[in-house]
Structure formats: structure tokens, C-alpha cells
């Protein structure tokens, strides 16, 4: 039997392949628009879920990204997105409404995975500098019926966003070239360009409400750079580190590409002494026993948290 996810991928792929004029991703957007307007639709069972729709679109976008070679816009892999979704859902479980921000939302794949994990109580703001990716994520949000506001801009410029409960972000990594703007950040170094990933952490903390959480996907070498002194100083003053979780090596091409999850909390007035930091290694995700032990450890950590 053909699954809903496969039906969606086939529908988008056939449209994109038969359209010689547009680039693949442009054609995917066009097919999504036709689907939304009811002009042409994939054949889906009535029980189709938001996750099936997200995955079907994601498969087509992955194919388009390979063809259009977008090295700076790598989509957050599903295994990592789902783990972030699990944390987000646990941390937000006692809230009736949740406001979310992804300041480097790309295709929106990570943001939608997290929204689907949290359920109907989430509303989100997405910021992304690449206009094509914003159009792609905006049409996906409509098909998923997820309430998201979109900003096409440099996320390190002033953001018109009220403080949120939760930030999720697969951080863009590298130097940020706009020194005139970076100067307004605490993590601007005395010499040379600032790191974009440092400034994204600072900008995210600026837009969190007190007690709110931020879940970042960062390079595992985050604390080993020549600007780590700026990062340490900033975090000590402005954030509480709640967890550092090293992701399994098998998810990455080489040691240099390895990433970790970094969970911060914005301090609040009644906060007691600084809590212990959860330092752990995420096991290989295909090892079911190790994974269930790890999720139990997370469960204990979350129940101490809330
Ligand atoms: N989570 C995303 C997804 O699932 O598609 C992938 C995020 S990708 C690792 C980082 C994104 O940050 C890229 O799409 C890039 O265009 C965007 N970006 C880089 N610098 C930016 C800036 N200054 N302001 C806004 N977006 C930026």
C-alpha cells in the first residue's frame, strides 16, 4: 500500500520533474499552491496526519536541495529534529499555550517537527534571510495548518517579536560579516568578526521570556574556539546551562561536523541555586534499549526541572 507520505512526495516530484521552466524547489512551491487551492491534490487517506504531510514535503525539498546545491541551507535531519521535538514537548508539557521562535528557520523542517510534537497549543515566529526558503516554509505551514508568522530578514537585526516560551534553532555557523551590527552584541570580540552562532545565541536569549528555554543545535566544538572566553562570559551573566547532549557520531560525516544539543534557560527572579547541568551522550538511535534508557534519564531530568 502506498503511504500518504509517498503519495505526497510523488505528487510534488512529478510536478517538479515535468516542469522544465522552473527550478525544482520553485516547482514544489507551485505544486503546494495548487494543492492548497484544491486545483490538484495528492490522493490521501482521510486520516492523513501533519507528520505525514511534513515528511512528504520534506522528501521533495531534500531532492530539490541536492539538485540546486544549497550548502548554507542544510535542512535539520529528521532524527535530530524529532529528538528536539521530544525535549520541547517535555519542557512545555504543563503549559496551555506555547510561543515558539526559530530565528534561522530555513525550510521550517525543524520548526514544524517541534510544532507537531507539541500539538495544537503552539504558535510560532520564523525568521530566515533566504526568500525562497521562506516561501517554501510559508506554504508548508498553510498545508500543515500551523499558525506561524514569517519574517524575511537578517535575524541579527532588530526583531519585532515579543518574548517567547521556547526558542529552537539549528544555528548557522561561521563568521558574521556585518561588524557595524555585531557591535551592539555583548559577544562581539575586541578584534575580528564575531561568530554568527554566538550572536544567534545572544539574540535568542534577548527574545526569551524569563524562565523560558532555548534548544540549540551547535557544533560540538562550541567551547573550543578562540572566542570561547566571550561565550563563557556571556553565558555566566545571562543564561543558565541546563543540558549539553552530544549527538551520536554516526549522524555526521566526520568529527569536524559533529554536533550537540545545548539547552539554556533564561534566569528568573525566584530561581533557586543554579541547578545541575545534564551532561550526556545520546546513544545510537537504532539501539532501542540504549535509547529507552536515555529517554528515561531525560524523563527524570524533566521532572526535576518543572
Ligand atoms: N532548521 C532549518 C531547517 O530545518 O530547514 C535549517 C537551518 S540552516 C542550518 C541555517 C539557516 O540560517 C539557513 O537557512 C540560512 O539561510 C539561515 N541564516 C543564516 N544567517 C542568517 C541570518 N543572519 N538571518 C536569518 N537567517 C540566517
PDB file of C-alpha atoms and ligand atoms in Angstrom, residues 58 61 65 70-77 102-113 127-130 133 151-157 168-173 176-177 181 196 200 217 259, ligand 1:
ATOM      1  CA  UNK A  58      10.494  17.214   3.258  1.00  0.00           C
ATOM      2  CA  UNK A  61      12.651  19.517  -0.618  1.00  0.00           C
ATOM      3  CA  UNK A  65      18.218  20.886  -2.357  1.00  0.00           C
ATOM      4  CA  UNK A  70      22.386  24.863  -1.284  1.00  0.00           C
ATOM      5  CA  UNK A  71      25.381  24.280   1.027  1.00  0.00           C
ATOM      6  CA  UNK A  72      24.378  27.014   3.518  1.00  0.00           C
ATOM      7  CA  UNK A  73      20.817  25.807   3.894  1.00  0.00           C
ATOM      8  CA  UNK A  74      21.118  22.242   5.056  1.00  0.00           C
ATOM      9  CA  UNK A  75      17.816  21.060   6.420  1.00  0.00           C
ATOM     10  CA  UNK A  76      17.903  19.812  10.012  1.00  0.00           C
ATOM     11  CA  UNK A  77      17.938  15.983   9.781  1.00  0.00           C
ATOM     12  CA  UNK A 102      13.166  29.788  15.243  1.00  0.00           C
ATOM     13  CA  UNK A 103      15.492  32.656  14.213  1.00  0.00           C
ATOM     14  CA  UNK A 104      17.173  30.630  11.396  1.00  0.00           C
ATOM     15  CA  UNK A 105      14.208  28.593  10.220  1.00  0.00           C
ATOM     16  CA  UNK A 106      15.400  27.579   6.708  1.00  0.00           C
ATOM     17  CA  UNK A 107      12.789  25.267   5.184  1.00  0.00           C
ATOM     18  CA  UNK A 108      10.935  25.206   8.516  1.00  0.00           C
ATOM     19  CA  UNK A 109      11.505  21.461   8.828  1.00  0.00           C
ATOM     20  CA  UNK A 110      12.862  21.655  12.382  1.00  0.00           C
ATOM     21  CA  UNK A 111      10.229  24.196  13.463  1.00  0.00           C
ATOM     22  CA  UNK A 112       7.325  22.124  12.070  1.00  0.00           C
ATOM     23  CA  UNK A 113       8.693  18.924  13.629  1.00  0.00           C
ATOM     24  CA  UNK A 127      12.912  34.218  10.756  1.00  0.00           C
ATOM     25  CA  UNK A 128      15.010  33.425   7.695  1.00  0.00           C
ATOM     26  CA  UNK A 129      17.126  35.526   5.337  1.00  0.00           C
ATOM     27  CA  UNK A 130      16.589  33.445   2.177  1.00  0.00           C
ATOM     28  CA  UNK A 133      13.115  29.138   1.781  1.00  0.00           C
ATOM     29  CA  UNK A 151       9.966  37.378   8.725  1.00  0.00           C
ATOM     30  CA  UNK A 152      12.359  37.552   5.755  1.00  0.00           C
ATOM     31  CA  UNK A 153      15.312  39.360   7.272  1.00  0.00           C
ATOM     32  CA  UNK A 154      18.713  39.133   8.931  1.00  0.00           C
ATOM     33  CA  UNK A 155      17.719  37.687  12.318  1.00  0.00           C
ATOM     34  CA  UNK A 156      20.577  39.547  13.992  1.00  0.00           C
ATOM     35  CA  UNK A 157      18.935  42.900  13.148  1.00  0.00           C
ATOM     36  CA  UNK A 168      14.634  26.204  18.782  1.00  0.00           C
ATOM     37  CA  UNK A 169      17.476  26.774  16.353  1.00  0.00           C
ATOM     38  CA  UNK A 170      19.880  24.811  14.171  1.00  0.00           C
ATOM     39  CA  UNK A 171      22.493  27.560  14.385  1.00  0.00           C
ATOM     40  CA  UNK A 172      24.146  28.979  11.264  1.00  0.00           C
ATOM     41  CA  UNK A 173      27.862  28.501  11.909  1.00  0.00           C
ATOM     42  CA  UNK A 176      29.134  37.178  10.805  1.00  0.00           C
ATOM     43  CA  UNK A 177      30.476  39.799   8.378  1.00  0.00           C
ATOM     44  CA  UNK A 181      25.596  45.467  13.519  1.00  0.00           C
ATOM     45  CA  UNK A 196      27.236  34.171  13.847  1.00  0.00           C
ATOM     46  CA  UNK A 200      22.312  33.855  17.367  1.00  0.00           C
ATOM     47  CA  UNK A 217      21.901  22.527  17.647  1.00  0.00           C
ATOM     48  CA  UNK A 259      27.010  18.481  16.734  1.00  0.00           C
TER      49      UNK A 259
HETATM   50  N1  LIG B   1      16.315  24.275  10.755  1.00  0.00           N
HETATM   51  C1  LIG B   1      16.402  24.589   9.340  1.00  0.00           C
HETATM   52  C2  LIG B   1      15.606  23.567   8.520  1.00  0.00           C
HETATM   53  O1  LIG B   1      15.121  22.562   9.101  1.00  0.00           O
HETATM   54  O2  LIG B   1      15.495  23.757   7.298  1.00  0.00           O
HETATM   55  C3  LIG B   1      17.844  24.635   8.854  1.00  0.00           C
HETATM   56  C4  LIG B   1      18.605  25.794   9.360  1.00  0.00           C
HETATM   57  S1  LIG B   1      20.123  26.031   8.481  1.00  0.00           S
HETATM   58  C5  LIG B   1      21.231  25.096   9.411  1.00  0.00           C
HETATM   59  C6  LIG B   1      20.503  27.683   8.950  1.00  0.00           C
HETATM   60  C7  LIG B   1      19.665  28.722   8.230  1.00  0.00           C
HETATM   61  O3  LIG B   1      20.032  30.012   8.743  1.00  0.00           O
HETATM   62  C8  LIG B   1      19.868  28.796   6.729  1.00  0.00           C
HETATM   63  O4  LIG B   1      18.628  28.578   6.093  1.00  0.00           O
HETATM   64  C9  LIG B   1      20.359  30.223   6.466  1.00  0.00           C
HETATM   65  O5  LIG B   1      19.833  30.801   5.282  1.00  0.00           O
HETATM   66  C10 LIG B   1      19.844  30.961   7.698  1.00  0.00           C
HETATM   67  N2  LIG B   1      20.610  32.156   8.073  1.00  0.00           N
HETATM   68  C11 LIG B   1      21.952  32.313   8.075  1.00  0.00           C
HETATM   69  N3  LIG B   1      22.277  33.547   8.514  1.00  0.00           N
HETATM   70  C12 LIG B   1      21.106  34.183   8.790  1.00  0.00           C
HETATM   71  C13 LIG B   1      20.773  35.481   9.293  1.00  0.00           C
HETATM   72  N4  LIG B   1      21.732  36.368   9.594  1.00  0.00           N
HETATM   73  N5  LIG B   1      19.465  35.780   9.484  1.00  0.00           N
HETATM   74  C14 LIG B   1      18.486  34.874   9.193  1.00  0.00           C
HETATM   75  N6  LIG B   1      18.748  33.635   8.696  1.00  0.00           N
HETATM   76  C15 LIG B   1      20.030  33.291   8.522  1.00  0.00           C
END
